[in-house]
Tab-separated table of N, CA and C in Angstrom:
chain	number	residue	atom	x	y	z
G	1	HIS	N	11.321	14.055	5.069
G	1	HIS	CA	12.304	14.231	5.973
G	1	HIS	C	11.625	13.624	7.432
G	2	GLY	N	10.911	14.565	7.426
G	2	GLY	CA	9.451	14.350	8.539
G	2	GLY	C	8.981	13.136	8.931
G	3	ALA	N	8.834	13.017	7.444
G	3	ALA	CA	8.402	10.644	7.955
G	3	ALA	C	9.263	9.904	8.278
G	4	LEU	N	10.430	9.849	7.634
G	4	LEU	CA	11.696	9.583	8.494
G	4	LEU	C	11.678	9.661	9.720
G	5	LYS	N	11.792	10.871	10.098
G	5	LYS	CA	12.144	11.200	11.207
G	5	LYS	C	11.140	10.551	12.041
G	6	ASN	N	9.697	10.284	11.761
G	6	ASN	CA	8.627	9.938	12.710
G	6	ASN	C	9.357	8.501	12.605
G	7	TRP	N	9.246	7.842	11.961
G	7	TRP	CA	9.734	6.074	11.714
G	7	TRP	C	10.414	5.890	12.207
G	8	VAL	N	12.102	6.598	12.622
G	8	VAL	CA	13.188	6.984	13.347
G	8	VAL	C	12.332	6.267	14.985
G	9	LYS	N	11.766	7.524	15.381
G	9	LYS	CA	10.716	7.263	16.301
G	9	LYS	C	10.190	5.751	16.899
G	10	LEU	N	9.101	6.117	15.884
G	10	LEU	CA	8.424	4.749	16.050
G	10	LEU	C	8.656	3.432	16.367
G	11	GLN	N	10.078	3.078	15.417
G	11	GLN	CA	10.429	1.848	15.293
G	11	GLN	C	11.235	1.362	17.511
G	12	SER	N	10.856	2.666	17.852
G	12	SER	CA	11.528	2.137	18.955
G	12	SER	C	10.572	1.722	20.375
G	13	GLU	N	9.129	1.943	19.381
G	13	GLU	CA	8.065	2.237	20.684
G	13	GLU	C	7.279	1.519	19.321
G	14	HIS	N	7.406	0.700	18.423
G	14	HIS	CA	6.428	0.158	17.936
G	14	HIS	C	6.820	-1.228	16.766
G	15	GLU	N	6.368	-2.847	16.761
G	15	GLU	CA	6.710	-3.194	15.025
G	15	GLU	C	6.294	-1.951	14.000
G	16	CYS	N	7.710	-2.223	13.693
G	16	CYS	CA	7.202	-1.416	11.704
G	16	CYS	C	8.078	-2.126	11.054
G	17	LEU	N	7.153	-1.465	9.932
G	17	LEU	CA	7.472	-2.914	8.465
G	17	LEU	C	7.681	-1.344	7.631
G	18	PHE	N	9.095	-1.487	7.130
G	18	PHE	CA	9.245	-0.558	6.149
G	18	PHE	C	9.427	-1.075	4.567
G	19	PHE	N	8.043	-0.622	3.563
G	19	PHE	CA	8.852	-1.064	2.483
G	19	PHE	C	9.171	-0.302	1.538
G	20	VAL	N	9.753	-0.547	0.801
G	20	VAL	CA	10.148	0.721	-0.751
G	20	VAL	C	9.205	0.047	-1.245
G	21	ALA	N	7.801	0.837	-1.804
G	21	ALA	CA	6.601	0.569	-2.750
G	21	ALA	C	6.587	0.426	-4.282
G	22	ASP	N	7.865	-0.215	-4.726
G	22	ASP	CA	8.378	0.091	-5.522
G	22	ASP	C	7.204	0.186	-7.224
G	23	TRP	N	5.904	-0.757	-6.586
G	23	TRP	CA	4.568	-0.904	-7.734
G	23	TRP	C	3.968	0.397	-7.604
G	24	HIS	N	3.758	1.466	-6.956
G	24	HIS	CA	3.560	2.274	-5.546
G	24	HIS	C	4.103	3.623	-6.840
G	25	ALA	N	5.804	3.418	-7.826
G	25	ALA	CA	6.036	4.169	-8.115
G	25	ALA	C	5.818	3.816	-10.041
G	26	LEU	N	4.779	2.598	-10.249
G	26	LEU	CA	4.859	2.286	-11.593
G	26	LEU	C	3.355	3.003	-11.658
G	27	THR	N	2.488	3.355	-11.066
G	27	THR	CA	1.538	4.400	-11.044
G	27	THR	C	1.323	5.291	-11.765
G	28	THR	N	2.956	6.188	-12.000
G	28	THR	CA	3.459	7.354	-12.556
G	28	THR	C	4.329	7.199	-13.184
G	29	HIS	N	5.121	6.055	-13.446
G	29	HIS	CA	6.161	5.895	-13.873
G	29	HIS	C	6.640	5.112	-14.728
G	30	TYR	N	5.414	4.593	-15.163
G	30	TYR	CA	5.253	3.050	-16.357
G	30	TYR	C	6.144	3.086	-17.614
G	31	ASP	N	5.802	4.489	-17.967
G	31	ASP	CA	6.234	4.945	-19.508
G	31	ASP	C	8.289	4.624	-19.488
G	32	ASP	N	9.077	4.570	-17.612
G	32	ASP	CA	10.591	4.172	-17.915
G	32	ASP	C	10.885	3.300	-16.675
G	33	PRO	N	10.388	2.711	-16.589
G	33	PRO	CA	10.573	1.600	-15.483
G	33	PRO	C	12.044	1.673	-14.632
G	34	SER	N	12.831	1.904	-15.660
G	34	SER	CA	14.276	1.861	-15.616
G	34	SER	C	14.850	2.885	-14.384
G	35	ILE	N	13.873	3.690	-14.138
G	35	ILE	CA	14.416	4.175	-12.886
G	35	ILE	C	14.298	4.151	-11.574
G	36	ILE	N	12.905	3.142	-12.190
G	36	ILE	CA	13.053	2.714	-10.197
G	36	ILE	C	13.792	1.357	-9.705
G	37	GLU	N	14.190	0.404	-10.528
G	37	GLU	CA	15.243	-0.195	-9.260
G	37	GLU	C	16.764	1.384	-8.757
G	38	LYS	N	16.712	2.224	-9.079
G	38	LYS	CA	18.307	2.094	-8.847
G	38	LYS	C	16.990	3.129	-7.267
G	39	SER	N	16.234	3.687	-7.297
G	39	SER	CA	15.537	5.108	-6.441
G	39	SER	C	15.191	4.154	-5.672
G	40	THR	N	15.041	2.867	-5.901
G	40	THR	CA	14.202	2.167	-4.865
G	40	THR	C	15.969	2.116	-4.294
G	41	TRP	N	16.656	1.210	-4.403
G	41	TRP	CA	17.766	1.433	-3.213
G	41	TRP	C	18.897	2.234	-2.653
G	42	ASP	N	18.541	3.761	-3.296
G	42	ASP	CA	19.095	4.568	-3.289
G	42	ASP	C	17.880	4.950	-1.968
G	43	MET	N	16.619	5.262	-2.325
G	43	MET	CA	15.618	5.346	-0.574
G	43	MET	C	16.458	4.464	-0.314
G	44	VAL	N	16.688	2.809	-0.023
G	44	VAL	CA	16.879	1.996	1.347
G	44	VAL	C	18.027	3.002	2.108
G	45	ILE	N	18.766	3.169	1.256
G	45	ILE	CA	20.484	4.070	1.832
G	45	ILE	C	19.925	4.797	2.338
G	46	ASP	N	18.846	5.517	1.786
G	46	ASP	CA	18.723	7.059	2.681
G	46	ASP	C	18.217	6.674	3.823
G	47	TRP	N	17.052	5.993	3.845
G	47	TRP	CA	16.670	5.165	5.069
G	47	TRP	C	17.226	3.789	6.311
G	48	LEU	N	18.578	3.881	5.833
G	48	LEU	CA	19.595	3.633	7.040
G	48	LEU	C	20.272	4.837	7.637
G	49	ALA	N	20.411	6.072	6.378
G	49	ALA	CA	21.148	6.729	7.093
G	49	ALA	C	20.286	7.487	8.192
G	50	ALA	N	19.801	7.772	7.728
G	50	ALA	CA	18.197	8.454	8.152
G	50	ALA	C	18.588	7.596	9.736
G	51	GLY	N	18.960	6.434	10.028
G	51	GLY	CA	18.471	6.121	11.147
G	51	GLY	C	18.008	5.129	11.902
G	52	ILE	N	16.618	4.767	10.322
G	52	ILE	CA	16.196	2.425	9.713
G	52	ILE	C	16.651	1.760	10.359
G	53	ASP	N	16.525	0.720	11.786
G	53	ASP	CA	17.413	0.621	12.082
G	53	ASP	C	16.884	-1.472	11.517
G	54	PRO	N	17.167	-1.906	10.601
G	54	PRO	CA	16.948	-2.986	10.708
G	54	PRO	C	16.825	-5.023	11.458
G	55	ALA	N	17.553	-3.529	12.702
G	55	ALA	CA	18.373	-5.059	13.885
G	55	ALA	C	16.611	-4.712	15.090
G	56	GLN	N	15.879	-3.286	14.333
G	56	GLN	CA	14.482	-2.809	15.112
G	56	GLN	C	13.422	-3.107	14.783
G	57	SER	N	13.370	-3.198	13.235
G	57	SER	CA	12.298	-2.629	12.196
G	57	SER	C	12.745	-3.783	10.629
G	58	THR	N	11.403	-4.361	10.356
G	58	THR	CA	11.848	-4.843	8.989
G	58	THR	C	11.422	-4.424	7.705
G	59	LEU	N	13.202	-4.148	7.237
G	59	LEU	CA	12.162	-3.405	5.903
G	59	LEU	C	13.143	-4.355	4.848
G	60	PHE	N	11.593	-3.712	3.095
G	60	PHE	CA	11.701	-4.718	2.631
G	60	PHE	C	11.164	-3.974	1.121
G	61	ILE	N	11.119	-4.789	0.050
G	61	ILE	CA	10.535	-4.273	-1.251
G	61	ILE	C	9.617	-5.305	-1.571
G	62	GLN	N	8.010	-4.335	-1.800
G	62	GLN	CA	6.702	-4.168	-1.844
G	62	GLN	C	7.348	-5.268	-2.917
G	63	SER	N	7.554	-5.292	-4.175
G	63	SER	CA	7.253	-6.266	-5.767
G	63	SER	C	8.172	-7.280	-4.638
G	64	LYS	N	9.373	-7.936	-4.058
G	64	LYS	CA	9.848	-8.837	-3.541
G	64	LYS	C	8.380	-9.840	-3.393
G	65	VAL	N	7.292	-9.858	-2.363
G	65	VAL	CA	6.566	-10.363	-1.366
G	65	VAL	C	5.019	-10.718	-3.252
G	66	PRO	N	4.794	-11.171	-3.362
G	66	PRO	CA	4.416	-11.099	-4.657
G	66	PRO	C	2.602	-10.700	-4.269
G	67	GLU	N	1.802	-11.549	-2.677
G	67	GLU	CA	0.727	-11.366	-1.700
G	67	GLU	C	0.331	-10.566	-1.749
G	68	HIS	N	1.641	-9.248	-2.350
G	68	HIS	CA	0.606	-7.661	-2.393
G	68	HIS	C	-0.117	-7.451	-3.209
G	69	ALA	N	0.709	-8.414	-4.531
G	69	ALA	CA	0.252	-7.790	-6.203
G	69	ALA	C	-1.337	-8.766	-5.596
G	70	GLU	N	-1.058	-9.772	-5.157
G	70	GLU	CA	-3.310	-10.630	-5.435
G	70	GLU	C	-3.583	-10.072	-4.779
G	71	LEU	N	-3.661	-10.140	-3.736
G	71	LEU	CA	-4.554	-8.918	-2.360
G	71	LEU	C	-4.629	-7.763	-3.645
G	72	HIS	N	-4.032	-7.299	-4.331
G	72	HIS	CA	-4.843	-5.959	-4.587
G	72	HIS	C	-5.724	-6.838	-5.528
G	73	LEU	N	-4.964	-7.311	-6.559
G	73	LEU	CA	-6.108	-8.299	-8.267
G	73	LEU	C	-7.513	-8.332	-7.614
G	74	LEU	N	-7.555	-8.998	-5.823
G	74	LEU	CA	-9.152	-9.522	-5.306
G	74	LEU	C	-9.516	-7.911	-4.688
G	75	LEU	N	-8.979	-6.900	-4.572
G	75	LEU	CA	-9.747	-5.931	-4.027
G	75	LEU	C	-10.332	-5.046	-5.419
G	76	SER	N	-9.260	-5.525	-6.532
G	76	SER	CA	-10.065	-4.408	-7.228
G	76	SER	C	-11.256	-5.180	-8.042
G	77	MET	N	-11.484	-6.223	-7.625
G	77	MET	CA	-12.720	-7.239	-8.438
G	77	MET	C	-13.621	-6.947	-7.608
G	78	THR	N	-13.298	-6.927	-6.407
G	78	THR	CA	-14.675	-5.604	-5.757
G	78	THR	C	-14.964	-5.089	-6.015
G	79	THR	N	-14.464	-3.901	-5.510
G	79	THR	CA	-14.167	-2.229	-5.331
G	79	THR	C	-14.966	-1.760	-6.468
G	80	PRO	N	-16.474	-1.415	-6.310
G	80	PRO	CA	-16.678	-0.200	-6.860
G	80	PRO	C	-15.798	0.779	-8.059
G	81	LEU	N	-16.152	1.207	-9.116
G	81	LEU	CA	-15.368	2.122	-10.076
G	81	LEU	C	-16.307	3.544	-9.264
G	82	GLY	N	-17.040	4.008	-8.971
G	82	GLY	CA	-17.206	4.266	-7.819
G	82	GLY	C	-16.580	5.243	-7.046
G	83	TRP	N	-15.836	4.482	-6.433
G	83	TRP	CA	-15.311	4.240	-5.145
G	83	TRP	C	-14.194	5.136	-5.060
G	84	LEU	N	-13.341	4.395	-5.931
G	84	LEU	CA	-12.064	4.467	-6.710
G	84	LEU	C	-11.859	6.576	-7.255
G	85	GLU	N	-12.809	6.514	-8.247
G	85	GLU	CA	-13.054	8.037	-8.664
G	85	GLU	C	-13.380	9.014	-7.856
G	86	ARG	N	-14.220	9.089	-6.626
G	86	ARG	CA	-14.195	9.685	-5.885
G	86	ARG	C	-12.966	10.479	-4.430
G	87	VAL	N	-11.849	9.305	-4.434
G	87	VAL	CA	-10.806	9.504	-3.996
G	87	VAL	C	-10.667	10.969	-4.302
G	88	PRO	N	-10.315	11.846	-3.184
G	88	PRO	CA	-9.590	13.257	-3.738
G	88	PRO	C	-8.964	13.844	-4.086
G	89	THR	N	-7.645	12.556	-3.348
G	89	THR	CA	-6.547	12.775	-4.518
G	89	THR	C	-6.340	12.399	-6.008
G	90	TYR	N	-7.429	12.156	-6.569
G	90	TYR	CA	-7.569	11.264	-7.566
G	90	TYR	C	-7.377	12.556	-8.540
G	91	LYS	N	-7.905	13.446	-8.724
G	91	LYS	CA	-8.173	14.659	-9.120
G	91	LYS	C	-6.930	15.593	-9.359
G	92	ASP	N	-6.412	16.070	-7.951
G	92	ASP	CA	-5.630	16.270	-7.514
G	92	ASP	C	-4.790	16.071	-7.872
G	93	GLN	N	-4.198	14.991	-8.079
G	93	GLN	CA	-2.884	14.302	-8.928
G	93	GLN	C	-2.861	15.075	-10.434
G	94	GLN	N	-3.611	14.545	-10.753
G	94	GLN	CA	-3.952	14.040	-12.096
G	94	GLN	C	-3.651	15.553	-12.735
G	95	GLU	N	-4.403	16.755	-11.733
G	95	GLU	CA	-4.227	18.051	-12.328
G	95	GLU	C	-2.224	18.339	-12.310
G	96	LYS	N	-1.432	18.367	-10.664
G	96	LYS	CA	-0.534	18.216	-10.576
G	96	LYS	C	0.724	17.407	-11.700
G	97	LEU	N	-0.065	16.856	-12.125
G	97	LEU	CA	0.724	16.005	-12.786
G	97	LEU	C	0.172	15.621	-14.098
G	98	ALA	N	0.021	16.758	-15.061
G	98	ALA	CA	-0.269	17.298	-16.147
G	98	ALA	C	0.536	16.589	-16.954
G	99	ASP	N	1.155	17.059	-16.741
G	99	ASP	CA	2.950	16.211	-17.787
G	99	ASP	C	2.897	14.796	-18.219
G	100	ARG	N	1.793	14.053	-17.820
G	100	ARG	CA	2.068	12.208	-17.598
G	100	ARG	C	0.606	11.913	-17.997
G	101	ASP	N	0.537	10.969	-18.745
G	101	ASP	CA	-0.473	9.857	-19.218
G	101	ASP	C	-0.677	8.953	-17.645
G	102	LEU	N	-1.872	9.750	-16.974
G	102	LEU	CA	-2.626	8.612	-15.782
G	102	LEU	C	-4.032	8.383	-16.289
G	103	ALA	N	-4.083	8.484	-17.009
G	103	ALA	CA	-5.455	8.033	-17.836
G	103	ALA	C	-5.078	6.163	-18.311
G	104	THR	N	-4.563	5.573	-16.554
G	104	THR	CA	-4.842	4.519	-16.610
G	104	THR	C	-5.656	3.679	-15.155
G	105	TYR	N	-5.339	2.151	-15.279
G	105	TYR	CA	-6.186	1.291	-14.312
G	105	TYR	C	-4.672	2.377	-13.444
G	106	GLY	N	-3.696	1.711	-13.389
G	106	GLY	CA	-3.562	1.252	-11.852
G	106	GLY	C	-2.750	2.901	-11.107
G	107	PHE	N	-2.592	3.793	-12.604
G	107	PHE	CA	-3.216	5.445	-11.269
G	107	PHE	C	-4.534	5.447	-10.343
G	108	LEU	N	-5.635	5.073	-11.044
G	108	LEU	CA	-6.960	4.816	-10.728
G	108	LEU	C	-6.601	4.086	-9.589
G	109	GLY	N	-6.584	2.698	-9.487
G	109	GLY	CA	-6.760	2.003	-8.827
G	109	GLY	C	-4.963	1.725	-7.928
G	110	TYR	N	-4.812	3.099	-7.553
G	110	TYR	CA	-3.208	2.948	-6.124
G	110	TYR	C	-3.966	3.369	-4.768
G	111	PRO	N	-5.100	3.937	-5.199
G	111	PRO	CA	-5.439	3.165	-3.215
G	111	PRO	C	-5.844	1.895	-3.049
G	112	LEU	N	-5.456	0.663	-3.791
G	112	LEU	CA	-6.747	-0.111	-3.514
G	112	LEU	C	-5.066	-1.037	-3.639
G	113	LEU	N	-4.262	-0.600	-4.076
G	113	LEU	CA	-2.681	-1.641	-3.874
G	113	LEU	C	-1.721	-0.779	-2.797
G	114	GLN	N	-2.792	0.154	-1.358
G	114	GLN	CA	-1.633	1.445	-0.929
G	114	GLN	C	-3.034	0.246	0.108
G	115	ALA	N	-4.389	0.023	-0.183
G	115	ALA	CA	-4.722	-0.819	1.024
G	115	ALA	C	-4.239	-2.488	1.172
G	116	ALA	N	-3.882	-2.882	0.147
G	116	ALA	CA	-3.771	-4.500	-0.138
G	116	ALA	C	-2.202	-4.383	0.986
G	117	ASP	N	-1.588	-2.941	0.707
G	117	ASP	CA	0.015	-2.843	1.409
G	117	ASP	C	-0.043	-2.793	3.336
G	118	VAL	N	-1.239	-2.509	3.508
G	118	VAL	CA	-1.512	-2.273	4.967
G	118	VAL	C	-2.624	-3.247	5.647
G	119	LEU	N	-3.492	-3.940	4.430
G	119	LEU	CA	-4.756	-5.633	4.901
G	119	LEU	C	-3.567	-6.512	4.737
G	120	ILE	N	-2.925	-6.909	4.295
G	120	ILE	CA	-1.869	-7.170	3.930
G	120	ILE	C	-1.411	-8.304	5.509
G	121	TYR	N	-1.239	-7.390	6.524
G	121	TYR	CA	-0.497	-7.554	7.380
G	121	TYR	C	-1.035	-7.515	9.100
G	122	ARG	N	-2.445	-6.603	8.619
G	122	ARG	CA	-3.751	-6.652	9.664
G	122	ARG	C	-3.114	-5.404	10.464
G	123	ALA	N	-2.539	-4.327	9.806
G	123	ALA	CA	-1.503	-3.005	10.327
G	123	ALA	C	-2.856	-2.069	11.101
G	124	SER	N	-2.486	-2.432	12.475
G	124	SER	CA	-3.293	-1.206	13.550
G	124	SER	C	-2.901	-0.063	13.039
G	125	MET	N	-1.573	-0.029	12.305
G	125	MET	CA	-1.169	2.046	12.733
G	125	MET	C	-0.627	1.683	11.578
G	126	VAL	N	-1.150	3.129	10.780
G	126	VAL	CA	-0.469	3.584	9.883
G	126	VAL	C	0.238	5.125	9.928
G	127	PRO	N	1.102	5.663	9.472
G	127	PRO	CA	1.257	6.160	9.794
G	127	PRO	C	1.553	6.917	8.215
G	128	VAL	N	0.508	8.233	8.234
G	128	VAL	CA	0.457	9.065	6.991
G	128	VAL	C	0.347	10.482	6.852
G	129	GLY	N	0.574	11.182	5.464
G	129	GLY	CA	0.196	12.178	5.600
G	129	GLY	C	-1.374	13.177	5.979
G	130	GLU	N	-1.537	14.120	5.878
G	130	GLU	CA	-3.083	14.455	5.626
G	130	GLU	C	-3.632	13.836	4.178
G	131	ASP	N	-2.814	14.116	3.611
G	131	ASP	CA	-3.901	14.006	2.382
G	131	ASP	C	-3.656	12.367	2.187
G	132	GLN	N	-3.236	11.473	2.823
G	132	GLN	CA	-3.607	10.058	2.077
G	132	GLN	C	-4.806	9.550	3.349
G	133	VAL	N	-5.179	10.328	4.137
G	133	VAL	CA	-6.476	9.704	5.390
G	133	VAL	C	-7.610	9.520	4.904
G	134	PRO	N	-7.660	9.722	3.550
G	134	PRO	CA	-8.723	9.732	2.749
G	134	PRO	C	-8.648	7.815	2.457
G	135	HIS	N	-7.499	7.866	1.654
G	135	HIS	CA	-7.173	6.367	1.400
G	135	HIS	C	-7.332	5.059	2.619
G	136	ILE	N	-6.822	5.916	3.874
G	136	ILE	CA	-7.038	5.093	4.849
G	136	ILE	C	-8.642	4.796	5.460
G	137	GLU	N	-9.138	5.651	5.117
G	137	GLU	CA	-10.607	5.739	5.468
G	137	GLU	C	-11.301	4.569	4.654
G	138	MET	N	-11.147	4.464	3.232
G	138	MET	CA	-11.200	3.678	2.048
G	138	MET	C	-11.121	2.265	2.686
G	139	MET	N	-10.211	2.006	3.229
G	139	MET	CA	-9.483	0.735	3.668
G	139	MET	C	-10.435	-0.253	4.495
G	140	ARG	N	-11.010	0.249	5.430
G	140	ARG	CA	-11.811	-0.007	6.181
G	140	ARG	C	-12.816	-0.511	5.065
G	141	GLU	N	-13.244	0.795	4.454
G	141	GLU	CA	-14.933	0.159	3.912
G	141	GLU	C	-14.278	-1.100	2.085
G	142	LEU	N	-13.256	-0.611	2.092
G	142	LEU	CA	-12.808	-2.239	1.110
G	142	LEU	C	-12.819	-3.249	2.332
G	143	ALA	N	-12.012	-2.973	3.331
G	143	ALA	CA	-11.980	-4.823	3.974
G	143	ALA	C	-13.162	-5.136	4.649
G	144	ARG	N	-14.164	-4.396	4.838
G	144	ARG	CA	-15.718	-4.812	5.482
G	144	ARG	C	-16.283	-5.564	4.083
G	145	ARG	N	-15.669	-4.707	3.324
G	145	ARG	CA	-16.835	-4.834	1.785
G	145	ARG	C	-16.029	-6.614	0.901
G	146	PHE	N	-14.778	-6.650	1.701
G	146	PHE	CA	-13.885	-8.118	1.339
G	146	PHE	C	-14.645	-8.945	1.705
G	147	ASN	N	-14.448	-9.352	3.456
G	147	ASN	CA	-14.718	-9.386	4.671
G	147	ASN	C	-16.373	-10.298	3.849
G	148	HIS	N	-17.151	-9.285	3.939
G	148	HIS	CA	-18.874	-9.922	3.367
G	148	HIS	C	-18.405	-10.452	2.485
G	149	ILE	N	-17.932	-10.198	1.151
G	149	ILE	CA	-18.199	-11.590	-0.036
G	149	ILE	C	-17.968	-12.441	0.104
G	150	TYR	N	-16.165	-12.199	0.702
G	150	TYR	CA	-15.489	-13.658	0.717
G	150	TYR	C	-15.754	-14.379	2.335
G	151	GLY	N	-15.751	-13.670	3.503
G	151	GLY	CA	-15.860	-13.971	4.718
G	151	GLY	C	-16.220	-15.040	5.150
G	152	LYS	N	-17.798	-15.498	4.271
G	152	LYS	CA	-19.444	-16.070	4.541
G	152	LYS	C	-18.252	-17.372	4.852
G	153	GLU	N	-17.586	-17.531	4.001
G	153	GLU	CA	-16.427	-19.660	3.833
G	153	GLU	C	-16.450	-19.786	5.971
G	154	LYS	N	-17.042	-21.384	5.856
G	154	LYS	CA	-17.174	-22.427	6.811
G	154	LYS	C	-15.644	-21.358	7.061
G	155	ASP	N	-15.279	-21.935	8.485
G	155	ASP	CA	-14.182	-22.027	8.522
G	155	ASP	C	-12.653	-20.758	8.378
G	156	PHE	N	-13.723	-19.670	8.572
G	156	PHE	CA	-12.737	-18.247	7.134
G	156	PHE	C	-11.931	-17.766	7.986
G	157	GLU	N	-11.765	-17.407	9.078
G	157	GLU	CA	-11.212	-16.652	10.246
G	157	GLU	C	-10.229	-17.809	10.003
G	158	GLU	N	-10.125	-19.153	10.279
G	158	GLU	CA	-9.173	-20.031	10.394
G	158	GLU	C	-8.052	-20.542	9.405
G	159	LYS	N	-8.490	-19.644	8.057
G	159	LYS	CA	-7.725	-20.336	6.760
G	159	LYS	C	-6.838	-19.137	7.197
G	160	ALA	N	-7.845	-17.917	7.262
G	160	ALA	CA	-7.111	-16.097	7.395
G	160	ALA	C	-5.692	-16.393	8.172
G	161	LYS	N	-5.936	-16.887	9.190
G	161	LYS	CA	-4.872	-17.619	9.601
G	161	LYS	C	-3.423	-17.778	9.709
G	162	GLU	N	-3.785	-18.703	8.623
G	162	GLU	CA	-3.107	-19.837	8.368
G	162	GLU	C	-2.409	-19.115	6.611
G	163	ALA	N	-3.012	-18.752	5.948
G	163	ALA	CA	-2.708	-18.328	4.843
G	163	ALA	C	-1.438	-17.083	5.958
G	164	VAL	N	-1.734	-15.935	6.912
G	164	VAL	CA	-0.997	-15.149	7.343
G	164	VAL	C	0.415	-15.709	8.260
G	165	LYS	N	-0.029	-16.872	8.276
G	165	LYS	CA	1.863	-17.614	9.033
G	165	LYS	C	2.445	-17.904	7.874
G	166	LYS	N	1.661	-18.056	6.099
G	166	LYS	CA	2.614	-18.383	5.683
G	166	LYS	C	3.602	-17.117	4.752
G	167	LEU	N	2.476	-16.209	4.906
G	167	LEU	CA	3.869	-14.837	4.363
G	167	LEU	C	5.228	-14.684	5.246
């Protein structure tokens, strides 16, 4: 409720992109994905009922934008495993969800998918809860590392701008 209340306010103050993170749902519900599609549409209905206005904001479903997965893949190729294992929420969530088998890369790589979701749009503001702050800090490091490795190419900045136009 608190997040939606904040989003309704933010949409009149900033350009907002709100998306249903259905791929994120697979990190903990990979064994029964049938619930994800129904939950996706239920969530969109809840957002609309709470006041998210498609005339003011962009709403979309994460899995309908394949570039999210592509950037996630690229980030996963360059991110040291130790960085992911040190994310404070990783062990905490494993303990909270002890009834699930979360010994998967999908669960460990959650922060990379989240980083891709933000970095792909070059977002300058990301409203998150306190538990997600370490993920945002990690995003900065991931972006620096990615740009250090891949940003040396001639005309990188121009190519990146052209790629963003295609989204």
